[in-house]
Amino acid sequence: MAPSSPTIEPTVRPRVETRPKTERPKLYKVILLNDDYTPREFVVRVLKAEFRLNADQAQRVMITAHQRGVCVVAVFTKDVAETKATRATDAGKAAGYPLTFTTEPEE
């Protein structure tokens, strides 16, 4: 009989999947600036159309901007915020009003 050879057991290591960490996109606030010329009803209409606010929400945002000078309308990713602010501002310009929406990073 031949001498028995030692049995070699393979070492099994679990596979570790490395998933890249995706960073959450930075958010930006869309801000409505008050002016003394754009009619309140027009501001409410733009808020409803561009930001999908209901009548009560749009009215509150408009009044807050009127009383405080500015009001945050909504928070989006940078591209969406800039697009919505530009479209809302352009709607005011097209109607001959100085309606202005800006964006800034949320802290």
PDB file of C-alpha atoms in Angstrom:
ATOM      1  CA  MET A   1       0.000   0.000   0.000  1.00  0.00           C
ATOM      2  CA  ALA A   2       1.294   3.430  -0.906  1.00  0.00           C
ATOM      3  CA  PRO A   3       1.693   6.030   1.790  1.00  0.00           C
ATOM      4  CA  SER A   4      -1.346   8.263   1.882  1.00  0.00           C
ATOM      5  CA  SER A   5      -0.803  11.743   0.594  1.00  0.00           C
ATOM      6  CA  PRO A   6      -2.186  14.586   2.620  1.00  0.00           C
ATOM      7  CA  THR A   7      -5.425  15.901   1.200  1.00  0.00           C
ATOM      8  CA  ILE A   8      -5.314  19.517   0.264  1.00  0.00           C
ATOM      9  CA  GLU A   9      -8.542  21.367   0.772  1.00  0.00           C
ATOM     10  CA  PRO A  10      -9.018  24.446  -1.362  1.00  0.00           C
ATOM     11  CA  THR A  11      -9.532  27.667   0.520  1.00  0.00           C
ATOM     12  CA  VAL A  12     -12.826  29.216  -0.441  1.00  0.00           C
ATOM     13  CA  ARG A  13     -13.118  32.953  -0.052  1.00  0.00           C
ATOM     14  CA  PRO A  14     -16.406  34.742  -0.557  1.00  0.00           C
ATOM     15  CA  ARG A  15     -16.418  37.126  -3.453  1.00  0.00           C
ATOM     16  CA  VAL A  16     -16.749  40.683  -2.352  1.00  0.00           C
ATOM     17  CA  GLU A  17     -18.594  42.934  -4.712  1.00  0.00           C
ATOM     18  CA  THR A  18     -17.461  46.509  -4.631  1.00  0.00           C
ATOM     19  CA  ARG A  19     -20.144  48.895  -5.611  1.00  0.00           C
ATOM     20  CA  PRO A  20     -19.157  52.418  -6.479  1.00  0.00           C
ATOM     21  CA  LYS A  21     -20.684  54.890  -4.093  1.00  0.00           C
ATOM     22  CA  THR A  22     -22.872  57.238  -6.023  1.00  0.00           C
ATOM     23  CA  GLU A  23     -22.972  60.624  -4.464  1.00  0.00           C
ATOM     24  CA  ARG A  24     -26.353  62.295  -4.187  1.00  0.00           C
ATOM     25  CA  PRO A  25     -26.613  65.238  -6.542  1.00  0.00           C
ATOM     26  CA  LYS A  26     -26.411  68.652  -4.968  1.00  0.00           C
ATOM     27  CA  LEU A  27     -29.769  70.370  -4.643  1.00  0.00           C
ATOM     28  CA  TYR A  28     -30.628  73.901  -5.670  1.00  0.00           C
ATOM     29  CA  LYS A  29     -33.388  76.218  -4.486  1.00  0.00           C
ATOM     30  CA  VAL A  30     -35.539  78.070  -6.986  1.00  0.00           C
ATOM     31  CA  ILE A  31     -36.237  81.515  -5.547  1.00  0.00           C
ATOM     32  CA  LEU A  32     -38.979  83.952  -6.553  1.00  0.00           C
ATOM     33  CA  LEU A  33     -37.933  87.596  -6.288  1.00  0.00           C
ATOM     34  CA  ASN A  34     -40.573  90.211  -5.577  1.00  0.00           C
ATOM     35  CA  ASP A  35     -41.108  93.132  -7.913  1.00  0.00           C
ATOM     36  CA  ASP A  36     -43.625  95.958  -7.854  1.00  0.00           C
ATOM     37  CA  TYR A  37     -44.929  95.487 -11.402  1.00  0.00           C
ATOM     38  CA  THR A  38     -45.891  91.879 -12.072  1.00  0.00           C
ATOM     39  CA  PRO A  39     -49.571  91.265 -11.236  1.00  0.00           C
ATOM     40  CA  ARG A  40     -50.143  88.785  -8.435  1.00  0.00           C
ATOM     41  CA  GLU A  41     -52.533  86.711 -10.549  1.00  0.00           C
ATOM     42  CA  PHE A  42     -49.859  86.321 -13.229  1.00  0.00           C
ATOM     43  CA  VAL A  43     -47.281  85.145 -10.654  1.00  0.00           C
ATOM     44  CA  VAL A  44     -49.755  82.578  -9.330  1.00  0.00           C
ATOM     45  CA  ARG A  45     -50.453  81.365 -12.880  1.00  0.00           C
ATOM     46  CA  VAL A  46     -46.720  80.900 -13.584  1.00  0.00           C
ATOM     47  CA  LEU A  47     -46.182  79.084 -10.274  1.00  0.00           C
ATOM     48  CA  LYS A  48     -49.041  76.712 -11.046  1.00  0.00           C
ATOM     49  CA  ALA A  49     -47.923  76.080 -14.622  1.00  0.00           C
ATOM     50  CA  GLU A  50     -44.165  75.723 -14.197  1.00  0.00           C
ATOM     51  CA  PHE A  51     -43.873  74.334 -10.671  1.00  0.00           C
ATOM     52  CA  ARG A  52     -47.128  72.352 -10.557  1.00  0.00           C
ATOM     53  CA  LEU A  53     -48.248  74.075  -7.359  1.00  0.00           C
ATOM     54  CA  ASN A  54     -51.929  74.017  -6.507  1.00  0.00           C
ATOM     55  CA  ALA A  55     -53.793  77.324  -6.163  1.00  0.00           C
ATOM     56  CA  ASP A  56     -53.283  77.582  -2.380  1.00  0.00           C
ATOM     57  CA  GLN A  57     -49.567  76.777  -2.544  1.00  0.00           C
ATOM     58  CA  ALA A  58     -48.999  79.242  -5.384  1.00  0.00           C
ATOM     59  CA  GLN A  59     -50.889  81.955  -3.505  1.00  0.00           C
ATOM     60  CA  ARG A  60     -48.801  81.381  -0.343  1.00  0.00           C
ATOM     61  CA  VAL A  61     -45.506  81.492  -2.265  1.00  0.00           C
ATOM     62  CA  MET A  62     -46.547  84.679  -4.057  1.00  0.00           C
ATOM     63  CA  ILE A  63     -47.654  86.406  -0.812  1.00  0.00           C
ATOM     64  CA  THR A  64     -44.467  85.355   1.006  1.00  0.00           C
ATOM     65  CA  ALA A  65     -42.323  86.804  -1.796  1.00  0.00           C
ATOM     66  CA  HIS A  66     -44.451  89.962  -1.740  1.00  0.00           C
ATOM     67  CA  GLN A  67     -44.063  90.413   2.021  1.00  0.00           C
ATOM     68  CA  ARG A  68     -40.440  89.303   2.468  1.00  0.00           C
ATOM     69  CA  GLY A  69     -38.963  90.191  -0.912  1.00  0.00           C
ATOM     70  CA  VAL A  70     -38.067  86.588  -1.783  1.00  0.00           C
ATOM     71  CA  CYS A  71     -39.492  83.098  -1.360  1.00  0.00           C
ATOM     72  CA  VAL A  72     -38.120  79.629  -2.025  1.00  0.00           C
ATOM     73  CA  VAL A  73     -40.475  77.992  -4.500  1.00  0.00           C
ATOM     74  CA  ALA A  74     -39.019  74.479  -4.611  1.00  0.00           C
ATOM     75  CA  VAL A  75     -35.782  72.472  -4.453  1.00  0.00           C
ATOM     76  CA  PHE A  76     -34.453  70.415  -7.375  1.00  0.00           C
ATOM     77  CA  THR A  77     -31.240  69.090  -8.845  1.00  0.00           C
ATOM     78  CA  LYS A  78     -29.170  71.826 -10.490  1.00  0.00           C
ATOM     79  CA  ASP A  79     -30.292  71.220 -14.083  1.00  0.00           C
ATOM     80  CA  VAL A  80     -33.975  71.018 -13.212  1.00  0.00           C
ATOM     81  CA  ALA A  81     -33.814  74.098 -10.958  1.00  0.00           C
ATOM     82  CA  GLU A  82     -32.058  76.195 -13.593  1.00  0.00           C
ATOM     83  CA  THR A  83     -34.428  75.074 -16.339  1.00  0.00           C
ATOM     84  CA  LYS A  84     -37.552  75.829 -14.313  1.00  0.00           C
ATOM     85  CA  ALA A  85     -36.213  79.212 -13.120  1.00  0.00           C
ATOM     86  CA  THR A  86     -35.332  80.197 -16.690  1.00  0.00           C
ATOM     87  CA  ARG A  87     -38.681  79.087 -18.108  1.00  0.00           C
ATOM     88  CA  ALA A  88     -40.631  80.911 -15.381  1.00  0.00           C
ATOM     89  CA  THR A  89     -38.570  84.095 -15.849  1.00  0.00           C
ATOM     90  CA  ASP A  90     -39.004  83.861 -19.621  1.00  0.00           C
ATOM     91  CA  ALA A  91     -42.781  83.556 -19.182  1.00  0.00           C
ATOM     92  CA  GLY A  92     -42.726  86.880 -17.342  1.00  0.00           C
ATOM     93  CA  LYS A  93     -40.563  88.522 -20.001  1.00  0.00           C
ATOM     94  CA  ALA A  94     -42.813  87.237 -22.767  1.00  0.00           C
ATOM     95  CA  ALA A  95     -45.760  88.928 -21.046  1.00  0.00           C
ATOM     96  CA  GLY A  96     -43.762  92.131 -20.539  1.00  0.00           C
ATOM     97  CA  TYR A  97     -43.188  91.742 -16.781  1.00  0.00           C
ATOM     98  CA  PRO A  98     -39.925  91.835 -14.789  1.00  0.00           C
ATOM     99  CA  LEU A  99     -40.808  88.557 -13.038  1.00  0.00           C
ATOM    100  CA  THR A 100     -37.547  86.941 -11.886  1.00  0.00           C
ATOM    101  CA  PHE A 101     -36.669  83.511 -10.546  1.00  0.00           C
ATOM    102  CA  THR A 102     -33.109  82.625  -9.498  1.00  0.00           C
ATOM    103  CA  THR A 103     -31.345  79.533  -8.204  1.00  0.00           C
ATOM    104  CA  GLU A 104     -28.807  78.970  -5.465  1.00  0.00           C
ATOM    105  CA  PRO A 105     -27.280  75.887  -3.848  1.00  0.00           C
ATOM    106  CA  GLU A 106     -29.102  74.468  -0.878  1.00  0.00           C
ATOM    107  CA  GLU A 107     -26.845  74.351   2.162  1.00  0.00           C
TER     108      GLU A 107
END
